[in-house]
Coordinates of C-alpha atoms and ligand atoms in Angstrom, one line a residue:
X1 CA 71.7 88.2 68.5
X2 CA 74.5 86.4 66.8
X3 CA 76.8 87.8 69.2
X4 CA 74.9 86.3 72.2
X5 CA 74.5 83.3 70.2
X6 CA 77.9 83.0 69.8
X7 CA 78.9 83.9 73.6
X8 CA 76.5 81.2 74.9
X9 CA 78.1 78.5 73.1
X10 CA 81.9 78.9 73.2
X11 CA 81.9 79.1 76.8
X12 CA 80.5 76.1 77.0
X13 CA 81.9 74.1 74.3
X14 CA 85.3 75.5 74.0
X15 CA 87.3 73.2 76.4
X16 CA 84.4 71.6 78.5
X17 CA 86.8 68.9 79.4
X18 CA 89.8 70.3 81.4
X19 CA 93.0 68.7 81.5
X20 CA 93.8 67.1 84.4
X21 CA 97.4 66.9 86.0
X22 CA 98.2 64.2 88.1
X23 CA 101.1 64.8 91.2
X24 CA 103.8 63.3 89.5
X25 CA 102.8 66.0 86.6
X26 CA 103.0 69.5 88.8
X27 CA 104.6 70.4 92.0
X28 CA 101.8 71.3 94.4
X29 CA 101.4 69.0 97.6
X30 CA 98.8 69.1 99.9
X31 CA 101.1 69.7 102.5
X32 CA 101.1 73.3 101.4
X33 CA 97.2 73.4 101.8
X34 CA 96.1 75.4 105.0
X35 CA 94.5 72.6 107.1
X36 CA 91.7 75.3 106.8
X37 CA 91.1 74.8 103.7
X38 CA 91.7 71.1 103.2
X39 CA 89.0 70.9 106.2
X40 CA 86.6 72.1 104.2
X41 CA 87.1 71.3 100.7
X42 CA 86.9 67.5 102.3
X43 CA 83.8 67.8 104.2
X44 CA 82.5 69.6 100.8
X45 CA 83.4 66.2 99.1
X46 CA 82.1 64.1 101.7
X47 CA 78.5 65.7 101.0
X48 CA 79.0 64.9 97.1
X49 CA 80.2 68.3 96.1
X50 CA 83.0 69.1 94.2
X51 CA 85.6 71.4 95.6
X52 CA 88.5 72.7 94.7
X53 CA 91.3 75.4 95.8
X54 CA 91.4 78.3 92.7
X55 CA 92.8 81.0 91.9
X56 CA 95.4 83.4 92.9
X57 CA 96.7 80.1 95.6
X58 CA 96.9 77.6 92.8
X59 CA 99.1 79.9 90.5
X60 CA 101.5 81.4 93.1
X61 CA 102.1 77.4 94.6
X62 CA 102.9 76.6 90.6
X63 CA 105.2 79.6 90.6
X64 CA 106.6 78.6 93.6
X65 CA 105.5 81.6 96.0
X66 CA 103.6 81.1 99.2
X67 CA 100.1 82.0 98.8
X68 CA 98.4 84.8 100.6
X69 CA 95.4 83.1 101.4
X70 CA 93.2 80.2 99.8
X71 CA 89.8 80.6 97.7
X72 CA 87.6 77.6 97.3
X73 CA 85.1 77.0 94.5
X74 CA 83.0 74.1 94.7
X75 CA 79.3 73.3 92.5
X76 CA 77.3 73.5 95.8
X77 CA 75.0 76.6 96.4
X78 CA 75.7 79.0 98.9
X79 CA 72.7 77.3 100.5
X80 CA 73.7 74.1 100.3
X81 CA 77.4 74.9 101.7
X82 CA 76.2 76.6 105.2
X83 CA 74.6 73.8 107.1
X84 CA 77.5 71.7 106.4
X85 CA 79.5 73.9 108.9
X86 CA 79.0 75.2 112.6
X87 CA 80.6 78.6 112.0
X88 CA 79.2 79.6 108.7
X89 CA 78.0 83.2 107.1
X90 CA 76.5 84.0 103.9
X91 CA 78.0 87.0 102.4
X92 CA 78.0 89.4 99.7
X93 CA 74.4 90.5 98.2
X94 CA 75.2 90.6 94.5
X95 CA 78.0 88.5 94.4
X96 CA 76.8 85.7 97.3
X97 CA 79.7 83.8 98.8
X98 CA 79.9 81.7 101.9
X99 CA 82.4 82.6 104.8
X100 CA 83.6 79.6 106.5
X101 CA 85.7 79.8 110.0
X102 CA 88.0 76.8 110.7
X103 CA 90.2 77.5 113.1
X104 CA 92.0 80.2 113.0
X105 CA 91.2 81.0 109.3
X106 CA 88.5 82.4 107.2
X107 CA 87.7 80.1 104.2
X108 CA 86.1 81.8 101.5
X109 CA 83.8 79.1 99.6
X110 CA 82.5 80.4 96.1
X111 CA 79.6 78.8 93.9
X112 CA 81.3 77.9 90.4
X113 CA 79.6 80.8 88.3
X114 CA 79.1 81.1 84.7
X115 CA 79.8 84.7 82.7
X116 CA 76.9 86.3 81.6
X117 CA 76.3 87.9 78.2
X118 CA 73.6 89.3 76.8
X119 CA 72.8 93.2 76.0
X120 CA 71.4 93.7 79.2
X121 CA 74.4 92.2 81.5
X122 CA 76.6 95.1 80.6
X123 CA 77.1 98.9 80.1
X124 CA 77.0 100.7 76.9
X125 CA 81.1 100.2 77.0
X126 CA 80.8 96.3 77.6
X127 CA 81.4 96.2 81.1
X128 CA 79.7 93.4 82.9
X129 CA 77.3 94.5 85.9
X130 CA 76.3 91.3 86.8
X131 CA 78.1 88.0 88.0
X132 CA 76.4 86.2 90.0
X133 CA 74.8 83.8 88.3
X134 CA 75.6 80.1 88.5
X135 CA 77.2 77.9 86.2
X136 CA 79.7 75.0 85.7
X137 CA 83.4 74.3 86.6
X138 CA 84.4 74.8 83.1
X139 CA 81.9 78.0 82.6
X140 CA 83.8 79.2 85.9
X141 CA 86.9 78.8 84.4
X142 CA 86.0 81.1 81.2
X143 CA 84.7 83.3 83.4
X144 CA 88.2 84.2 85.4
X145 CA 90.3 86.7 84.0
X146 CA 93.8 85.1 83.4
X147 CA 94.8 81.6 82.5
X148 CA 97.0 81.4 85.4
X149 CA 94.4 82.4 87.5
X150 CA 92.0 79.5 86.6
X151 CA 93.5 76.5 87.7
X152 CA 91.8 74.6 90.1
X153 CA 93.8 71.8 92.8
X154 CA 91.5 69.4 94.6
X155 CA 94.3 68.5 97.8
X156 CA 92.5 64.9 98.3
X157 CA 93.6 64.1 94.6
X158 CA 96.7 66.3 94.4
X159 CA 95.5 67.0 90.5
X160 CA 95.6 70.3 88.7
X161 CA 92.2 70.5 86.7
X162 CA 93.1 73.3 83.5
X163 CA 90.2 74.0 81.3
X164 CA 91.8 76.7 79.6
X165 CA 95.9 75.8 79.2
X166 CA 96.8 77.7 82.4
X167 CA 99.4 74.7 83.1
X168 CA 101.3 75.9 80.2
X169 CA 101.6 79.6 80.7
X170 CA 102.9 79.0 84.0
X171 CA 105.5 77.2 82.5
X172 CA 106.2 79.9 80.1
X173 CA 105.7 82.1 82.3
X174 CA 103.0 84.4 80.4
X175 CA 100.1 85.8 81.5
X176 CA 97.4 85.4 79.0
X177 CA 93.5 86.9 79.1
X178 CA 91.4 84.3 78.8
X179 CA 88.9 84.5 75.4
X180 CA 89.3 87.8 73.4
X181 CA 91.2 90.6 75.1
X182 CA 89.2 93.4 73.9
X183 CA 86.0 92.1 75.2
X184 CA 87.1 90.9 78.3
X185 CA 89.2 94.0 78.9
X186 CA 85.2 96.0 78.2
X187 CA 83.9 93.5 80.4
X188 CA 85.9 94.5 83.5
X189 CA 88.7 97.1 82.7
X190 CA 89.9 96.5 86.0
X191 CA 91.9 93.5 84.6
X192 CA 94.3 95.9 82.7
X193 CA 95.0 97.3 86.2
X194 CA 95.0 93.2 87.7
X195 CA 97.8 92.5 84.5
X196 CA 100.1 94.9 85.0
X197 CA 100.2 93.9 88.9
X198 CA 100.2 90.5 88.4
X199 CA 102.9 90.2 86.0
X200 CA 105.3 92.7 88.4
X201 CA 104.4 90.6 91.3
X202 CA 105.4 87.5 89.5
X203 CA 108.0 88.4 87.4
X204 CA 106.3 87.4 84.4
X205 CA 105.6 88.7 80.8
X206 CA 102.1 90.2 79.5
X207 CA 101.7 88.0 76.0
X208 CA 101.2 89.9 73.2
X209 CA 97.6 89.4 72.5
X210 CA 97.0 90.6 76.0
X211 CA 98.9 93.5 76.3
X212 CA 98.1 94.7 72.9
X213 CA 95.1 96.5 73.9
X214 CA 95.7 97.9 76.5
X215 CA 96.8 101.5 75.3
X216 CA 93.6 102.0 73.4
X217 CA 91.6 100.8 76.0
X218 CA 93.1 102.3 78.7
X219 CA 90.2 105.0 79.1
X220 CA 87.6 102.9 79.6
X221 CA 89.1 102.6 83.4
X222 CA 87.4 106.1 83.3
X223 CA 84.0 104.6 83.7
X224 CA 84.9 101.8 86.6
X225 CA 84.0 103.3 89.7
X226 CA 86.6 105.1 91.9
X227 CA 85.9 103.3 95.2
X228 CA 87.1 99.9 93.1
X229 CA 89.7 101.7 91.6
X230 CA 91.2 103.1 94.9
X231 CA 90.8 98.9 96.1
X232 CA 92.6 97.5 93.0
X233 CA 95.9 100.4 93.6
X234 CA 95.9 99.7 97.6
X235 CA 96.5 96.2 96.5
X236 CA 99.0 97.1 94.1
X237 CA 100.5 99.5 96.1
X238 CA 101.0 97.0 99.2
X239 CA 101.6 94.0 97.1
X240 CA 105.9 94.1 97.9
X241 CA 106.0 95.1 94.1
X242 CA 105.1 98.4 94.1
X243 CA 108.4 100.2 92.6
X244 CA 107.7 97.4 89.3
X245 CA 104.0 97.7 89.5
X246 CA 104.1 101.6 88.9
X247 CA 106.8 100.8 86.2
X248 CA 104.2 97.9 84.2
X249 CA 101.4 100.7 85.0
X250 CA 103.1 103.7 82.7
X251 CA 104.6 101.0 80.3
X252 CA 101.0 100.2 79.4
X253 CA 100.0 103.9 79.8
X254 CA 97.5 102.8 82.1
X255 CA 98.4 105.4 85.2
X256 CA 96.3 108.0 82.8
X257 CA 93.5 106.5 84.5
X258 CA 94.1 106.1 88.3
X259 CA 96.4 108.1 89.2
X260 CA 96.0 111.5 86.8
X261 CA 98.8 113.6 88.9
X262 CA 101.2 110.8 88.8
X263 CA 102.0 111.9 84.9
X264 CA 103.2 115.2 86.1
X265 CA 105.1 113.8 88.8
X266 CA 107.2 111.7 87.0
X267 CA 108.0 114.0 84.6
X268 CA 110.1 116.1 87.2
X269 CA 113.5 114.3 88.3
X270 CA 112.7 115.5 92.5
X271 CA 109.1 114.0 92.0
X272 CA 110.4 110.8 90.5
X273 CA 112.9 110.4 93.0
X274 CA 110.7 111.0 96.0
X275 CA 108.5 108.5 94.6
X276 CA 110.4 105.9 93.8
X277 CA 112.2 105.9 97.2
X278 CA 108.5 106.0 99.2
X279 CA 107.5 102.9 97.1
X280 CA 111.1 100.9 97.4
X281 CA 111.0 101.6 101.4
X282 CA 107.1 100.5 101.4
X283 CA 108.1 97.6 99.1
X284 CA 110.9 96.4 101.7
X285 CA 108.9 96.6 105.1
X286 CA 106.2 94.5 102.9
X287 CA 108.8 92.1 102.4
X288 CA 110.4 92.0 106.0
X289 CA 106.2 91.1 107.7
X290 CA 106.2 95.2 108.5
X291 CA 102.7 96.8 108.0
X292 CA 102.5 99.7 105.7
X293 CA 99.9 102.1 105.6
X294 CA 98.2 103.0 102.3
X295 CA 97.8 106.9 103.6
X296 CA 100.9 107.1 103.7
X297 CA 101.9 106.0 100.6
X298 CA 98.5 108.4 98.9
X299 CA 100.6 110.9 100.6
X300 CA 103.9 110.3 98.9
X301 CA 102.2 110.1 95.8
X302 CA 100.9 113.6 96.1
X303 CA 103.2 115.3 97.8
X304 CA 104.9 116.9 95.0
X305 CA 101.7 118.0 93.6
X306 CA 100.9 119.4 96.9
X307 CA 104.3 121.1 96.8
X308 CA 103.9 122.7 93.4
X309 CA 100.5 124.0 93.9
X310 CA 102.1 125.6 97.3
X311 CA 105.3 127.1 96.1
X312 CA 102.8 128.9 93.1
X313 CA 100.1 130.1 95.8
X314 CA 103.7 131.1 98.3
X315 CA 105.2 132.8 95.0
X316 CA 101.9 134.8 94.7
X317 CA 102.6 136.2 98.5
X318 CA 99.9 133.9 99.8
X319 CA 100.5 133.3 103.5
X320 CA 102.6 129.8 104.0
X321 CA 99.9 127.7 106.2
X322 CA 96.8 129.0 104.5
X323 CA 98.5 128.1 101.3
X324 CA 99.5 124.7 102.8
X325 CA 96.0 123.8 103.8
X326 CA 94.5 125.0 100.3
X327 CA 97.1 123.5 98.2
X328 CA 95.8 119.6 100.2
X329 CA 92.5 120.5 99.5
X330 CA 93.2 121.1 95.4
X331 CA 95.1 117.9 95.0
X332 CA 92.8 115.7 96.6
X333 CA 90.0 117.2 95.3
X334 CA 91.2 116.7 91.7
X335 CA 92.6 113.3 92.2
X336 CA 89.5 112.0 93.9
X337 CA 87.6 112.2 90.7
X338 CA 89.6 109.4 89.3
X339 CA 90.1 107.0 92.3
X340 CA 88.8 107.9 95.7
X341 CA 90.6 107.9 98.6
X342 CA 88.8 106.7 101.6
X343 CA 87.9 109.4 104.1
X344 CA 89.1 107.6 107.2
X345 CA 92.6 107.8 105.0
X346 CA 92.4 111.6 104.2
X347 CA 92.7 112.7 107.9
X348 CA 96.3 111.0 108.6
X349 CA 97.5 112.4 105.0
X350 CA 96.5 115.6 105.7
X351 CA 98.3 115.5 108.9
X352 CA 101.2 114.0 107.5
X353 CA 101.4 116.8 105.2
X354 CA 100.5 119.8 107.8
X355 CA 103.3 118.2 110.0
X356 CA 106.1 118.9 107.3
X357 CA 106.9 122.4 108.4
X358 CA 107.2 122.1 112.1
X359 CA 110.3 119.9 111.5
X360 CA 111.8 123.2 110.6
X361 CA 111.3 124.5 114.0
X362 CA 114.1 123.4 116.4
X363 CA 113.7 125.8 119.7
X364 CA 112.1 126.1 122.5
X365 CA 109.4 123.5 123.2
X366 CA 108.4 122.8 119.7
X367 CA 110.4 119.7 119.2
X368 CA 109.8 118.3 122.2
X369 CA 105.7 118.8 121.3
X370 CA 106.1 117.5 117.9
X371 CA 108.0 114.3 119.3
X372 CA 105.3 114.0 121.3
X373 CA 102.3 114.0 118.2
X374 CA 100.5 110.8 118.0
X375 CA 101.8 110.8 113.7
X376 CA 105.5 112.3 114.3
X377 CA 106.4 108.7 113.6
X378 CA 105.0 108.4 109.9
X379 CA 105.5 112.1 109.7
X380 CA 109.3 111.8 110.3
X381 CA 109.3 108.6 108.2
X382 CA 107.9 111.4 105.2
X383 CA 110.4 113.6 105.9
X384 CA 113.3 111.2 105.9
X385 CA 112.0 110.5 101.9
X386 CA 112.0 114.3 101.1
X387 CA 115.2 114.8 102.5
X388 CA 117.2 111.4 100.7
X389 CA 115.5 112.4 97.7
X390 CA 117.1 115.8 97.3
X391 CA 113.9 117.7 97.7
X392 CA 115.6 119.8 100.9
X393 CA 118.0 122.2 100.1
X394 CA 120.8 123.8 102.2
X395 CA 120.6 123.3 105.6
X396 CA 117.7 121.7 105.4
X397 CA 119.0 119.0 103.5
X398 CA 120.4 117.2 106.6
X399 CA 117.0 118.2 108.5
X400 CA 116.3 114.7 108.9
X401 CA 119.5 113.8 110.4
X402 CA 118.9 116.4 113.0
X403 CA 115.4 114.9 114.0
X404 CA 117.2 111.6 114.1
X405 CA 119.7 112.3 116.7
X406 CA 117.3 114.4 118.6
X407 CA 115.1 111.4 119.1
X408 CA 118.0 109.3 120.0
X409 CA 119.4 112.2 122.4
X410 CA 119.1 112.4 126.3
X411 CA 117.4 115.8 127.8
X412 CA 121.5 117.1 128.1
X413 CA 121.9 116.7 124.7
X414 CA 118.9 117.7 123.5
X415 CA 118.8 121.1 125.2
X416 CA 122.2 121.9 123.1
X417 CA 121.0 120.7 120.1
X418 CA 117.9 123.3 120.0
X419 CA 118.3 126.3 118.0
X420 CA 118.3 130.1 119.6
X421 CA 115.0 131.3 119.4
X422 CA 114.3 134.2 117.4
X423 CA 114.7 137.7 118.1
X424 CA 111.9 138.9 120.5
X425 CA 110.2 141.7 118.2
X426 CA 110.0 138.9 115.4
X427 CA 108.1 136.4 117.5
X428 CA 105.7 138.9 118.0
X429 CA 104.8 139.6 114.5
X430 CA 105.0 136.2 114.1
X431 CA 102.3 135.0 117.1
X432 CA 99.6 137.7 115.4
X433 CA 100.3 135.8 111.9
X434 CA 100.1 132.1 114.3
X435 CA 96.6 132.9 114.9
X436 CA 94.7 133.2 111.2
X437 CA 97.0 130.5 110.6
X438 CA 95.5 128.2 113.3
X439 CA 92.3 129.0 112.0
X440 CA 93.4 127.2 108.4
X441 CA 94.8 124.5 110.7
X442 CA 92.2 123.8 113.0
X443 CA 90.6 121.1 110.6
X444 CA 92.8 118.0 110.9
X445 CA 93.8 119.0 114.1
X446 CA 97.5 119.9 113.2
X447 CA 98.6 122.6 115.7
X448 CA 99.2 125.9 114.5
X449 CA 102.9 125.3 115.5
X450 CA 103.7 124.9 112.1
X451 CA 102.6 128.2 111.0
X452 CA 105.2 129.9 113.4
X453 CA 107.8 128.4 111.2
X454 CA 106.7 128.7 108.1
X455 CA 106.1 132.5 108.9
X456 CA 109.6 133.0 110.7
X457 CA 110.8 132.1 107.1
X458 CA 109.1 134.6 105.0
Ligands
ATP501 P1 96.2 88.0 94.7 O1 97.4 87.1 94.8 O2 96.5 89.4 94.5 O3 95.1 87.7 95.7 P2 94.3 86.8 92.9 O4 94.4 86.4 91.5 O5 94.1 85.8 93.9 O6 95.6 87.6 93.2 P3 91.8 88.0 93.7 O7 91.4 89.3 93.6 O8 92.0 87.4 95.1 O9 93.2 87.9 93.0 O10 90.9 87.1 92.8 C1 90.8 85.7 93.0 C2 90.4 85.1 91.6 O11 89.2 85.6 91.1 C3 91.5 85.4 90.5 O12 92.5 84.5 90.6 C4 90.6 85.2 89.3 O13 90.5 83.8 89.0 C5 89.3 85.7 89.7 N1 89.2 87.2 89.4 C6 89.5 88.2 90.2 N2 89.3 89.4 89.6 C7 88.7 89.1 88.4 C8 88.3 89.9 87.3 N3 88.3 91.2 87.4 N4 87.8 89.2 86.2 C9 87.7 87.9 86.2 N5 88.2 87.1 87.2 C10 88.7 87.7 88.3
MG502 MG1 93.5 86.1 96.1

C-alpha cells in the first residue's frame, strides 16, 4: 500500500519540471531532423499538441551518431493524431501507437504514457505487463528506461527538454537507469539486455548503481518470453557492435540467460575464435551498408555446439549425416528454450549447416551442383569462418581457398582442379550408405550429396 503510495507520487513529483536547453546549450539542429518527422511534429503543433522527437534519435544526435530512425511522442491520443494526416494507421493493440507515412518514411507517433504500478500491473517477479496507459511528458520520461534515452528535442524550438538529467550523462558519457535499478530491472529485465548493447554501441560506461545488479538479477531474464528475447539479441547482434556487445553481455554475466550454449563455447579457444571472427565480419558489412542475416549469425553461434554433439554421436560409430541432422536438432531444441529462433530462420541454418560436408567433395559433378545451390553463397561464407578460425585441419585447412579459386576458375581450370574420384568398388558401398542418408536429409531439402562425402571419409 505504501509502496504504491510511494510509486504514485515520485513519478510525478520528482522532477515535474524538465530542464530545458536552449540551441546555443546542445548541439542538435533541425537540419538533422528527417523532414518526415519535422512534418509531422509541426502539423502536431499546429493542432495545439505538443510534440517532440525522443528517444534512441535524441541521444545518438547528442553523441554525435546519425540516428537510425526518429520516434515522436506528443500529449495527443492515438485518436486524436490520425485525422490530422491522410496516410495514417493505428497500430499495436496493447501498446496503441500511430503510424504516420510522409514521404518516403514511416513516422512512429507515440502518446506520452505514464508507468503503471500497482500489484496487479506486474508478475510475481515485478515485471510490468502493462504499459499502455496514458500520462504526462514528465510521467513519460520516468517511464523510459535510461537517462539518455529520455530526452526529448522539439525541432521548431531547437530545445532539449530533460526531466531526468539525461543532458549530463551524455556528457559524461554514462548510462544511468532511471529511478531504482533493482525495480526497474524487475519491471522489464530486458533492460539489462538493452544496457549492455547500448553502452557497446556507444562506447560508453554502465554507472555503478546500474550495473550493480545486474549479476544477481540476471535470472530473472529466465521469465521474459523467448520470442522478445530472440528480438532484443537480433538487434544486438546486427547493431555493428556485436564483437563488444557479446563482450558487455558475459562481463555482466548476462549471456547465462539468452544464449545458454554460448558459455560452453567460449570456453573452448576453436569456439571462441569461430565466434568472434563470424561477429567481427558481420560487425564490418553492418558498417560498410551490407545486409547481414541473423540465421546466419544463430548459425555461427551454434555451430560448435552442433560440432561437439556430432564428433560424440560420429565417435560412438553413428553414421556421419544421420548424426549431422540429429546433432541440429539437439542444439536448437535446447537453445530454443531460452530464446526462440524464428522458424522461417531455422530452415536456412539448417541448410547452412547440412551444406558443410559437401565442400569436402571435389569430383565429378558435385562442385559444380553445390555452386549451383541457392545458399552456396552464405554456406561458403560459413566455411570461410571455420577454416580462418583453425577449426579445419590438414588439407582441409586450405579447403576454403580451393572453393575460392574454383568459383573464380573458367570450365579449363576447373576440370583440373577436381579431384580423382574414388575407387569404383568404394563408391558403391558408398551409394547404398547415400540412400538412408538422404532419408535424414530430405527435411531441409539439403541433397544427400553430402552424405557421399562424409561416408567416403569413414
Ligand atoms: P536503438 O538505437 O537501438 O533504436 P533506442 O533507445 O531507440 O535504441 P528502441 O527500442 O527504439 O531503442 O526504444 C525507443 C525508446 O523507448 C528508448 O529510447 C527508451 O526511451 C524507450 N524504451 C525502449 N525499451 C524500453 C524498456 N524496456 N523500458 C523502458 N523504456 C524503453
Ligand atoms: Mg530506436
Amino acid at each position: 500500500m505504501i509502496r504504491r503510495f510511494f510509486a504514485r507520487l515520485i513519478p510525478g513529483k520528482a522532477s515535474s519540471k524538465p530542464l530545458i536547453y536552449g540551441p546555443d546549450a546542445h548541439p542538435i539542429r533541425k537540419s538533422q531532423i528527417s523532414r518526415g518527422a519535422h512534418d509531422v511534429i509541426r502539423k502536431l503543433q499546429q493542432a495545439g499538441f505538443k510534440a517532440f522527437i525522443v528517444g534512441g534519435a535524441v541521444r545518438d544526435l547528442l553523441l554525435g551518431i546519425t540516428p537510425k530512425d526518429f520516434d515522436l511522442a506528443t500529449d495527443a491520443t492515438p485518436e486524436q493524431v490520425k485525422p490530422l494526416f491522410r496516410r495514417a494507421f493505428i497500430i499495436g493493440r496493447r501498446f496503441r501507437l500511430v503510424h504516420v507515412l510522409a514521404g518516403p518514411e514511416t513516422i512512429e507517433v507515440a502518446t506520452f504514457r505514464s508507468l503503471q504500478t500497482g500489484d496487479d500491473a506486474a508478475d510475481e517477479h515485478g515485471r510490468l505487463l502493462s504499459d499502455n496507459v496514458f500520462g504526462s511528458q514528465a510521467q513519460d520520461a520516468l517511464r523510459r528506461d535510461f537517462t539518455i534515452n529520455a530526452l526529448y528535442f522539439d525541432p521548431s524550438s531547437e530545445q532539449v527538454w530533460d526531466y531526468v538529467g539525461g543532458v549530463a550523462d551524455v556528457k559524461a558519457r554514462r548510462l544511468r537507469l532511471i529511478g531504482d535499478p533493482v525495480t526497474r530491472y524487475r519491471e522489464d529485465p530486458v533492460r539489462m539486455l538493452r544496457g549492455a548493447r547500448l553502452a557497446a554501441k556507444l562506447g560508453i560506461t554502465i554507472e555503478k548503481k546500474t550495473a550493480a545488479p545486474i549479476p544477481e538479477l540476471a535470472p530473472l531474464l529466465e521469465n521474459v518470453p523467448p520470442a522478445r528475447l530472440f528480438d532484443e539479441m537480433e538487434k544486438l547482434l546486427l547493431s555493428g557492435h556485436a564483437v563488444e556487445s557479446l563482450k558487455s553481455l558475459r562481463r555482466h554475466g548476462l549471456h547465462h540467460g539468452v544464449l545458454p550454449l554460448l558459455d560452453v563455447i567460449l570456453e573452448q579457444p576453436l569456439g571462441q575464435r569461430f565466434i568472434e571472427l563470424a561477429l567481427a565480419n558481420t560487425d564490418e558489412r553492418i558498417r560498410d551498408g551490407k545486409s547481414a542475416t541473423p540465421a546466419f549469425l544463430f548459425a555461427a553461434l551454434l555451430w560448435h555446439e552442433v560440432l561437439a554433439t556430432w564428433n560424440t554421436s560420429k565417435a560412438k560409430g553413428e553414421r556421419a549425416m544421420p548424426a549431422l541432422f540429429d546433432a541440429m536438432d539437439r542444439v536448437l531444441e535446447q537453445q530454443a528454450t531460452r530464446l526462440a529462433i524464428p522458424r522461417r530462420f531455422e530452415a536456412t541454418i539448417k541448410e547452412t549447416w547440412a551444406l558443410q560436408p559437401r565442400f569436402e567433395q571435389r569430383s565429378g559433378q558435385r562442385p559444380f551442383r553445390l555452386l549451383e545451390h541457392p545458399r552456396f553463397r552464405a554456406a561458403y561464407d560459413f566455411l570461410w569462418l571455420r577454416c580462418a578460425s583453425g577449426e579445419m585441419e590438414g588439407e582441409l585447412a586450405t579447403l576454403a581457398d580451393w572453393w575460392d579459386r574454383f568459383q573464380d576458375a573458367d570450365m579449363e581450370e576447373r576440370e583440373k582442379m577436381l579431384r580423382p574420384e574414388d575407387a569404383p568398388k568404394k563408391r558403391k558401398r558408398a551409394r547404398g550408405r547415400k540412400r538412408k542418408a538422404d532419408d535424414a536429409s530430405g527435411e531441409t531439402g539439403a541433397s544427400g550429396d553430402a552424405s557421399d562425402d562424409a561416408n567416403q571419409k569413414e
